[in-house]
Short mmCIF file of C-alpha atoms in Angstrom, two decimals:
data_model
loop_
_atom_site.label_atom_id
_atom_site.label_comp_id
_atom_site.label_asym_id
_atom_site.label_seq_id
_atom_site.Cartn_x
_atom_site.Cartn_y
_atom_site.Cartn_z
CA MET A 1 66.11 186.16 44.49
CA PRO A 2 69.00 183.84 43.47
CA ARG A 3 71.71 183.08 45.99
CA LEU A 4 74.64 185.50 45.75
CA PHE A 5 77.29 182.92 46.65
CA GLY A 6 77.95 180.21 44.09
CA THR A 7 79.99 177.02 44.41
CA ASP A 8 83.19 179.05 44.83
CA GLY A 9 82.29 182.40 46.34
CA VAL A 10 80.75 185.40 44.59
CA ARG A 11 81.69 185.61 40.93
CA GLY A 12 80.69 187.65 37.91
CA LEU A 13 81.63 190.33 35.39
CA ALA A 14 83.76 192.89 37.23
CA ASN A 15 82.19 196.35 37.43
CA ARG A 16 78.82 194.96 36.39
CA LYS A 17 77.74 192.13 38.68
CA LEU A 18 80.79 192.38 40.93
CA THR A 19 81.11 196.10 41.68
CA ALA A 20 83.23 198.11 44.09
CA GLN A 21 80.08 198.69 46.14
CA LEU A 22 79.39 194.97 46.41
CA ALA A 23 83.00 194.31 47.41
CA LEU A 24 82.73 197.00 50.08
CA ASP A 25 79.47 195.50 51.37
CA LEU A 26 80.92 191.97 51.37
CA GLY A 27 83.89 193.13 53.44
CA ASP A 28 81.58 194.92 55.83
CA ALA A 29 79.30 191.87 56.17
CA ALA A 30 82.13 189.34 56.46
CA VAL A 31 83.68 191.02 59.50
CA ARG A 32 80.33 190.93 61.26
CA VAL A 33 79.86 187.20 60.64
CA LEU A 34 83.44 185.92 60.91
CA GLY A 35 84.82 188.36 63.48
CA SER A 36 82.98 187.31 66.61
CA SER A 37 86.05 186.88 68.80
CA ASP A 38 88.68 189.46 69.73
CA GLN A 39 92.30 188.55 69.09
CA ASN A 40 95.63 190.35 69.36
CA GLY A 41 94.67 192.42 72.36
CA GLY A 42 91.38 193.53 70.87
CA ARG A 43 92.65 193.97 67.30
CA ARG A 44 91.19 191.56 64.77
CA ARG A 45 92.93 190.89 61.48
CA ALA A 46 92.15 189.72 57.96
CA LEU A 47 94.26 188.85 54.91
CA ILE A 48 93.46 189.83 51.34
CA GLY A 49 95.13 188.39 48.23
CA ARG A 50 94.29 188.43 44.54
CA ASP A 51 95.17 187.15 41.11
CA THR A 52 96.53 189.29 38.28
CA ARG A 53 93.29 190.70 36.80
CA VAL A 54 93.31 194.47 36.47
CA SER A 55 89.95 194.67 38.27
CA GLY A 56 91.58 193.14 41.34
CA ASP A 57 93.08 196.52 42.18
CA PHE A 58 89.83 198.37 42.77
CA LEU A 59 88.07 195.34 44.24
CA ALA A 60 90.88 194.81 46.78
CA SER A 61 90.69 198.45 47.82
CA ALA A 62 86.92 198.26 48.24
CA LEU A 63 87.03 194.95 50.13
CA ALA A 64 89.74 196.28 52.45
CA ALA A 65 87.68 199.42 53.04
CA GLY A 66 84.67 197.38 54.08
CA MET A 67 86.71 195.22 56.45
CA SER A 68 88.67 198.08 58.02
CA SER A 69 85.55 200.19 58.49
CA GLY A 70 84.20 197.23 60.44
CA GLY A 71 87.16 197.35 62.82
CA PHE A 72 89.52 194.82 61.23
CA ASP A 73 93.20 195.45 60.56
CA VAL A 74 93.67 194.32 56.98
CA ILE A 75 96.91 192.95 55.53
CA ASP A 76 96.87 193.13 51.73
CA VAL A 77 99.45 190.60 50.50
CA GLY A 78 98.94 191.42 46.84
CA ILE A 79 99.14 188.85 44.06
CA ILE A 80 99.29 185.33 45.47
CA PRO A 81 97.64 181.98 44.64
CA THR A 82 94.34 181.20 46.34
CA PRO A 83 95.89 178.30 48.34
CA GLY A 84 98.53 180.76 49.54
CA ILE A 85 95.84 182.75 51.33
CA ALA A 86 94.36 179.53 52.70
CA TYR A 87 97.77 178.51 54.07
CA LEU A 88 98.57 181.91 55.58
CA THR A 89 95.11 182.08 57.15
CA SER A 90 95.79 178.69 58.75
CA VAL A 91 99.15 179.64 60.31
CA LEU A 92 98.82 183.33 61.13
CA ASN A 93 96.70 184.74 63.92
CA VAL A 94 93.96 186.13 61.68
CA GLU A 95 90.21 185.82 61.74
CA MET A 96 89.80 185.25 58.04
CA GLY A 97 91.31 185.44 54.57
CA ALA A 98 89.79 186.68 51.34
CA VAL A 99 90.78 186.05 47.74
CA ILE A 100 89.83 188.18 44.76
CA SER A 101 89.90 185.87 41.75
CA ALA A 102 87.72 184.24 39.12
CA SER A 103 90.08 181.27 38.82
CA HIS A 104 90.00 179.86 35.26
CA ASN A 105 87.35 182.31 34.01
CA PRO A 106 88.18 184.92 31.34
CA MET A 107 89.89 188.15 32.42
CA PRO A 108 86.78 190.42 32.51
CA ASP A 109 85.28 188.26 35.29
CA ASN A 110 86.34 188.36 38.91
CA GLY A 111 85.23 186.90 42.21
CA ILE A 112 85.52 187.09 45.98
CA LYS A 113 85.75 184.10 48.29
CA PHE A 114 86.49 183.84 51.99
CA PHE A 115 88.45 181.49 54.22
CA ALA A 116 87.60 181.15 57.90
CA ARG A 117 90.15 180.97 60.71
CA GLY A 118 92.11 177.77 60.10
CA GLY A 119 92.18 178.22 56.32
CA PHE A 120 89.00 176.42 55.27
CA LYS A 121 86.42 177.67 52.80
CA LEU A 122 83.15 178.78 54.35
CA ALA A 123 80.23 176.44 54.84
CA ASP A 124 77.01 177.32 53.02
CA THR A 125 75.47 178.41 56.31
CA LYS A 126 78.21 181.00 56.90
CA GLU A 127 77.83 182.36 53.38
CA ASP A 128 74.09 182.63 53.99
CA GLU A 129 74.77 184.62 57.18
CA ILE A 130 77.00 187.03 55.25
CA GLU A 131 74.36 187.42 52.56
CA LYS A 132 71.68 188.05 55.19
CA VAL A 133 73.47 191.08 56.69
CA LEU A 134 74.82 192.37 53.37
CA GLY A 135 74.19 196.10 53.07
CA ALA A 136 72.39 196.31 56.42
CA GLU A 137 73.12 199.26 58.68
CA TRP A 138 74.82 198.64 62.00
CA GLU A 139 76.77 200.56 64.60
CA ARG A 140 80.21 200.68 63.04
CA PRO A 141 83.28 201.41 65.16
CA THR A 142 84.73 204.90 65.33
CA GLY A 143 87.99 206.47 66.44
CA GLU A 144 90.51 203.89 67.58
CA GLY A 145 88.05 201.12 66.75
CA VAL A 146 88.53 201.61 63.01
CA GLY A 147 90.97 199.21 61.36
CA ARG A 148 94.18 199.90 59.46
CA VAL A 149 95.17 198.65 56.01
CA SER A 150 98.77 197.57 55.45
CA HIS A 151 100.58 195.96 52.51
CA ASP A 152 103.16 193.18 52.71
CA THR A 153 103.73 191.15 49.56
CA VAL A 154 107.28 189.89 50.08
CA THR A 155 106.91 188.27 53.51
CA ALA A 156 103.67 186.52 52.61
CA THR A 157 104.96 185.18 49.29
CA ASN A 158 108.20 183.92 50.84
CA MET A 159 106.35 182.20 53.70
CA TYR A 160 104.13 180.41 51.23
CA ILE A 161 106.99 179.35 48.94
CA ASP A 162 108.93 178.02 51.93
CA HIS A 163 105.90 175.98 52.98
CA LEU A 164 105.50 174.52 49.49
CA VAL A 165 109.14 173.53 49.12
CA SER A 166 109.17 172.00 52.60
CA ALA A 167 106.52 169.51 51.46
CA VAL A 168 109.08 167.76 49.25
CA ALA A 169 112.36 169.10 50.65
CA PRO A 170 112.15 169.70 54.40
CA THR A 171 115.11 171.52 55.91
CA GLY A 172 117.55 169.14 57.58
CA ALA A 173 119.07 169.30 61.06
CA ASP A 174 122.07 171.10 59.58
CA LYS A 175 119.75 173.86 58.29
CA THR A 176 120.38 172.89 54.67
CA ARG A 177 117.64 171.99 52.25
CA PRO A 178 117.89 169.03 49.84
CA LYS A 179 117.07 169.43 46.17
CA PRO A 180 115.07 166.29 45.33
CA LEU A 181 114.07 167.50 41.86
CA ALA A 182 117.67 168.08 40.71
CA GLY A 183 118.11 166.88 37.14
CA LEU A 184 114.44 167.23 36.19
CA ARG A 185 113.63 169.71 33.45
CA ILE A 186 110.04 170.84 33.98
CA VAL A 187 108.02 173.30 31.90
CA ALA A 188 105.67 175.44 34.00
CA ASP A 189 102.75 177.25 32.34
CA CYS A 190 101.63 179.85 34.85
CA ALA A 191 98.62 181.14 32.86
CA ASN A 192 99.89 184.72 33.42
CA GLY A 193 98.17 184.32 36.75
CA ALA A 194 98.73 184.32 40.47
CA THR A 195 101.49 181.71 40.55
CA SER A 196 103.71 183.43 37.96
CA VAL A 197 106.32 184.04 40.68
CA VAL A 198 105.50 181.30 43.19
CA ALA A 199 105.51 178.13 41.05
CA PRO A 200 108.78 178.73 39.15
CA GLU A 201 110.57 179.73 42.36
CA ALA A 202 109.23 176.79 44.38
CA LEU A 203 110.21 174.30 41.66
CA ARG A 204 113.67 175.85 41.37
CA GLN A 205 114.23 175.79 45.12
CA ALA A 206 113.36 172.08 45.03
CA GLY A 207 116.13 171.62 42.46
CA ALA A 208 114.26 171.49 39.15
CA ASP A 209 115.50 173.05 35.92
CA VAL A 210 112.41 175.13 35.14
CA VAL A 211 111.36 176.39 31.72
CA VAL A 212 108.72 179.04 32.34
CA ILE A 213 106.00 180.14 29.93
CA ASN A 214 103.06 182.52 30.35
CA ALA A 215 104.43 184.18 33.49
CA SER A 216 104.30 187.81 32.35
CA PRO A 217 100.96 189.08 33.66
CA ASP A 218 99.86 192.53 32.51
CA GLY A 219 96.41 192.62 34.09
CA TYR A 220 94.69 191.58 30.89
CA ASN A 221 96.27 188.30 29.74
CA ILE A 222 95.36 185.93 32.60
CA ASN A 223 94.22 182.54 31.20
CA LYS A 224 94.44 183.94 27.63
CA HIS A 225 95.44 180.99 25.44
CA ALA A 226 97.44 179.76 28.42
CA GLY A 227 97.37 177.57 31.49
CA SER A 228 95.31 174.52 32.33
CA THR A 229 92.40 175.50 30.08
CA HIS A 230 94.67 175.99 27.03
CA PRO A 231 97.57 173.52 27.35
CA GLU A 232 98.65 173.55 23.68
CA GLN A 233 101.67 175.82 24.29
CA LEU A 234 102.77 173.65 27.19
CA GLN A 235 102.51 170.46 25.16
CA ALA A 236 104.63 171.95 22.38
CA MET A 237 107.23 173.41 24.76
CA VAL A 238 107.70 170.14 26.67
CA LYS A 239 108.67 168.41 23.42
CA ALA A 240 110.73 171.32 22.11
CA SER A 241 112.76 171.67 25.33
CA ASP A 242 113.29 167.93 25.97
CA ALA A 243 111.61 168.30 29.36
CA VAL A 244 110.60 165.25 31.38
CA MET A 245 107.21 166.78 32.11
CA GLY A 246 105.16 169.96 32.15
CA VAL A 247 102.63 171.43 34.57
CA ALA A 248 99.81 173.88 33.84
CA PHE A 249 98.01 176.06 36.36
CA ASP A 250 94.85 178.12 36.17
CA GLY A 251 94.54 181.80 37.05
CA ASP A 252 94.55 181.40 40.82
CA ALA A 253 96.65 178.20 40.84
CA ASP A 254 94.30 176.04 42.87
CA ARG A 255 94.47 173.38 40.16
CA CYS A 256 97.18 171.68 38.13
CA LEU A 257 97.20 169.48 35.05
CA ALA A 258 100.32 167.84 33.66
CA VAL A 259 101.94 166.81 30.38
CA ASP A 260 104.27 163.83 29.94
CA GLU A 261 107.50 163.84 27.93
CA ASP A 262 105.61 163.12 24.70
CA GLY A 263 103.30 166.10 25.18
CA THR A 264 100.35 163.92 26.18
CA MET A 265 97.97 165.36 28.78
CA VAL A 266 97.83 163.79 32.24
CA ASN A 267 94.51 164.77 33.79
CA GLY A 268 93.42 165.26 37.37
CA ASP A 269 92.18 161.69 37.74
CA GLN A 270 95.55 160.27 36.74
CA ILE A 271 97.39 162.74 38.99
CA MET A 272 95.18 161.75 41.92
CA GLY A 273 95.80 158.08 41.18
CA ILE A 274 99.57 158.58 41.14
CA LEU A 275 99.54 160.55 44.40
CA ALA A 276 97.13 158.12 46.09
CA HIS A 277 99.37 155.19 45.20
CA ALA A 278 102.36 157.12 46.59
CA LYS A 279 100.58 157.85 49.86
CA GLN A 280 99.49 154.24 50.14
CA ARG A 281 103.10 153.13 49.76
CA GLU A 282 104.16 155.57 52.50
CA GLY A 283 101.32 154.57 54.83
CA LYS A 284 99.81 158.06 54.62
CA LEU A 285 96.59 157.36 52.70
CA ALA A 286 94.00 157.38 55.47
CA ASN A 287 91.71 154.36 55.33
CA ASN A 288 93.32 153.53 51.96
CA THR A 289 90.70 155.81 50.42
CA LEU A 290 90.70 158.54 47.78
CA VAL A 291 87.80 161.02 47.66
CA VAL A 292 86.63 161.82 44.10
CA THR A 293 83.60 163.40 42.43
CA VAL A 294 80.94 161.84 40.21
CA MET A 295 82.88 163.14 37.20
CA SER A 296 85.98 161.04 37.88
CA ASN A 297 86.58 158.42 35.20
CA LEU A 298 85.59 154.84 35.99
CA GLY A 299 89.05 153.81 34.81
CA LEU A 300 90.57 155.53 37.85
CA LYS A 301 88.29 153.69 40.25
CA LEU A 302 88.92 150.30 38.64
CA ALA A 303 92.70 150.80 38.70
CA LEU A 304 92.65 151.91 42.33
CA LYS A 305 90.49 148.94 43.28
CA ASP A 306 93.15 146.61 41.87
CA MET A 307 95.68 148.41 44.10
CA GLY A 308 93.55 147.97 47.21
CA ILE A 309 92.48 151.62 47.29
CA ALA A 310 88.82 152.49 47.80
CA THR A 311 87.07 155.57 46.43
CA VAL A 312 84.38 157.71 48.04
CA GLN A 313 82.32 159.79 45.63
CA THR A 314 80.88 163.31 46.11
CA GLY A 315 79.08 165.90 44.04
CA VAL A 316 81.06 168.18 41.73
CA GLY A 317 83.07 170.89 43.48
CA ASP A 318 86.23 170.85 45.56
CA ARG A 319 84.34 172.14 48.59
CA TYR A 320 82.23 168.97 48.61
CA VAL A 321 85.37 166.87 48.29
CA LEU A 322 86.85 168.65 51.30
CA GLU A 323 83.65 168.25 53.34
CA GLU A 324 83.78 164.48 52.77
CA MET A 325 87.49 164.38 53.57
CA LEU A 326 86.93 166.13 56.89
CA ARG A 327 83.89 164.00 57.68
CA GLY A 328 85.70 160.73 56.99
CA GLY A 329 89.19 161.72 58.10
CA PHE A 330 90.57 161.16 54.60
CA THR A 331 93.90 162.65 53.51
CA LEU A 332 93.62 162.94 49.71
CA GLY A 333 90.88 163.92 47.30
CA GLY A 334 90.13 165.99 44.27
CA GLU A 335 88.58 166.45 40.88
CA GLN A 336 89.28 165.44 37.30
CA SER A 337 89.80 169.15 36.55
CA GLY A 338 93.02 169.16 38.56
CA HIS A 339 91.88 170.34 41.97
CA VAL A 340 93.81 168.08 44.35
CA ILE A 341 93.48 168.48 48.11
CA ASN A 342 96.40 167.03 50.05
CA ARG A 343 95.44 167.37 53.71
CA GLU A 344 98.95 166.54 54.87
CA PHE A 345 100.00 170.00 53.66
CA ALA A 346 96.92 172.02 52.69
CA THR A 347 93.33 172.93 53.49
CA THR A 348 92.27 173.43 49.87
CA GLY A 349 93.30 172.54 46.34
CA ASP A 350 96.85 173.71 45.61
CA GLY A 351 98.20 173.48 42.07
CA THR A 352 101.82 174.29 42.90
CA LEU A 353 101.85 171.74 45.71
CA THR A 354 100.43 169.17 43.30
CA ALA A 355 103.16 169.94 40.75
CA LEU A 356 105.89 169.54 43.37
CA THR A 357 104.57 166.26 44.80
CA LEU A 358 103.92 164.82 41.33
CA ALA A 359 107.47 165.63 40.19
CA ASN A 360 108.80 164.21 43.44
CA GLU A 361 107.02 160.92 42.71
CA VAL A 362 108.76 160.74 39.33
CA VAL A 363 112.07 160.99 41.19
CA ARG A 364 111.16 158.56 43.99
CA THR A 365 109.90 155.83 41.70
CA GLY A 366 112.47 156.28 38.94
CA ARG A 367 109.60 156.03 36.46
CA SER A 368 108.58 158.63 33.89
CA LEU A 369 105.31 160.51 34.22
CA LYS A 370 104.10 158.65 31.14
CA GLU A 371 104.73 155.32 32.87
CA LEU A 372 103.08 156.45 36.11
CA ALA A 373 99.99 157.76 34.29
CA ALA A 374 99.69 154.48 32.34
CA ASP A 375 98.78 152.77 35.63
CA PHE A 376 95.48 154.67 35.47
CA PRO A 377 94.05 154.19 31.96
CA GLN A 378 90.99 156.31 31.24
CA LEU A 379 87.88 154.74 29.77
CA PRO A 380 86.63 156.47 26.60
CA GLN A 381 84.12 159.16 27.55
CA GLN A 382 81.47 161.22 25.79
CA LEU A 383 79.66 164.26 27.19
CA ILE A 384 76.63 165.97 25.64
CA ASN A 385 74.93 169.08 26.99
CA VAL A 386 71.16 168.96 26.44
CA PRO A 387 69.77 172.53 26.62
CA ASN A 388 66.29 173.93 27.24
CA VAL A 389 65.06 171.07 29.40
CA ASP A 390 63.47 170.72 32.83
CA LYS A 391 66.69 169.79 34.60
CA LEU A 392 64.99 169.11 37.94
CA ALA A 393 62.78 166.42 36.42
CA ALA A 394 65.64 164.21 35.26
CA PRO A 395 65.81 162.09 38.46
CA THR A 396 62.06 161.47 38.56
CA ASN A 397 60.97 161.12 34.93
CA ALA A 398 60.06 157.46 34.43
CA LYS A 399 61.13 157.21 30.77
CA VAL A 400 64.45 158.93 31.43
CA GLN A 401 65.22 156.66 34.36
CA ALA A 402 64.20 153.59 32.38
CA ALA A 403 66.63 154.64 29.64
CA VAL A 404 69.38 155.10 32.21
CA GLU A 405 68.76 151.62 33.63
CA ARG A 406 68.75 150.14 30.12
CA GLU A 407 72.10 151.68 29.22
CA GLU A 408 73.65 150.75 32.58
CA ALA A 409 72.62 147.12 32.07
CA LEU A 410 74.17 147.20 28.60
CA LEU A 411 77.48 148.57 29.91
CA GLY A 412 77.70 146.35 32.99
CA GLU A 413 80.84 146.87 35.06
CA THR A 414 82.86 148.17 32.12
CA GLY A 415 81.11 151.53 31.82
CA ARG A 416 78.65 153.95 33.34
CA VAL A 417 76.27 156.81 32.58
CA LEU A 418 75.64 160.02 34.49
CA LEU A 419 72.97 162.72 34.22
CA ARG A 420 73.98 165.96 35.89
CA PRO A 421 71.80 169.10 35.90
CA SER A 422 73.58 172.41 35.37
CA GLY A 423 73.74 174.67 38.39
CA THR A 424 73.03 177.83 36.39
CA GLU A 425 71.18 176.92 33.16
CA PRO A 426 68.13 174.86 32.07
CA LEU A 427 70.48 172.16 30.90
CA VAL A 428 71.32 168.52 31.65
CA ARG A 429 74.81 167.11 31.07
CA VAL A 430 74.71 163.54 29.80
CA MET A 431 77.92 161.56 30.20
CA ALA A 432 78.79 158.00 29.20
CA GLU A 433 81.94 155.93 29.67
CA ALA A 434 82.53 152.59 27.96
CA GLU A 435 85.20 150.17 26.78
CA THR A 436 85.35 151.79 23.34
CA GLN A 437 84.81 155.36 22.13
CA GLN A 438 82.17 154.18 19.67
CA GLN A 439 80.15 152.54 22.42
CA ALA A 440 80.46 155.63 24.66
CA ASP A 441 79.30 157.85 21.77
CA GLU A 442 76.33 155.63 20.96
CA VAL A 443 75.15 155.31 24.56
CA CYS A 444 75.51 159.03 25.19
CA HIS A 445 73.63 160.05 22.06
CA ARG A 446 70.77 157.64 22.75
CA LEU A 447 70.40 158.87 26.31
CA ALA A 448 70.70 162.54 25.32
CA GLN A 449 67.89 162.06 22.81
CA VAL A 450 65.61 160.61 25.50
CA VAL A 451 66.40 163.54 27.82
CA ALA A 452 65.67 166.05 25.04
CA ASP A 453 62.39 164.34 24.06
CA GLU A 454 61.06 163.80 27.59
CA LEU A 455 62.23 166.95 29.42
CA SER A 456 61.93 169.61 26.72
CA LEU A 457 60.56 172.94 27.98
#
């Protein structure tokens, strides 16, 4: 039987794979695994938040029912970005937080993920424990032992916004707050998702002149031709409104991509490079190291090396980035997709925080986003998905590995190749980076052909 939890919680088509019954059972199981200690005079508490998908309504009710029947008092904070739940779980006296979201996926999908006390995503072992007791009978509490469900959207949202703004504009001794982004016109594409209120308000409180698009969620339009997966509207609006930059979020706002004043995309690698250089300048980049994944462009690593910044590489997934950050005591890491984890202020990727700190760096340096991004040129890249192959044999097949070595020798230090098996399909992703697009295309196609010929099912 396949594992229920994926790389970012339980996810699937709402009301098919992810049903109300499964949400109920997950809530019931989670309190048994994560609620081992009594707090608040015997009352244990959990937070629930969600994105704007219509299915979030019934899934939140079911999840809350499972948790409260297990003896937890549940605070439903309504629509809020995923990192908002992580933050609130880290500062409030609660046992755990839960988010109902499928992030950048289409609207019909949804998901459930948990944060442990302290605001960190669960380790695989904890998810396995939840899965092990899922649906199992146990002696549930009765009478006064049953939990309550309350709703508080305003307090939670305001606490989170205040935290975000404080990252770039901490309140002074005179109780006033500076506005470091004053004079910056920024376009914010909220993907009709969870940050439709939070991001515009946080940017405005920091002083920015904010032009907002795709911030009218109706339950059905999350990520629809909007946000970080569809940045075309943002690119056009930045140019049309004479903005200095634009930022795009996904449905649950744990990632952020940017657009410079010309409408050119600034990807997660470039954003990480800019923020790493800023932290290095401030003496806040632990061990002068940035944690990246295997998908980060070689151009980022070469540029950082010239700046005296090392990189540590992990597998794909922000949870693996965070694990390495905690293991090595590093303060910044992320993914090319726009997940950026800034441990000075957060326990997980936070798109709105990234937008604020990126805009703040434009102000601090007096340089445009275009100029800052140019410090981290991206090598031309090609990616080919090779389907219907034995993905597990790629690392051990002699002819495939010989082809990899041949292409790596050809590229030398000015390029690289990567074979990455899909986590869900019989497919291998072949990626090549090189000095020119033509060379990247040629290397990638040659290697993809070898993979198809040697590993075909």
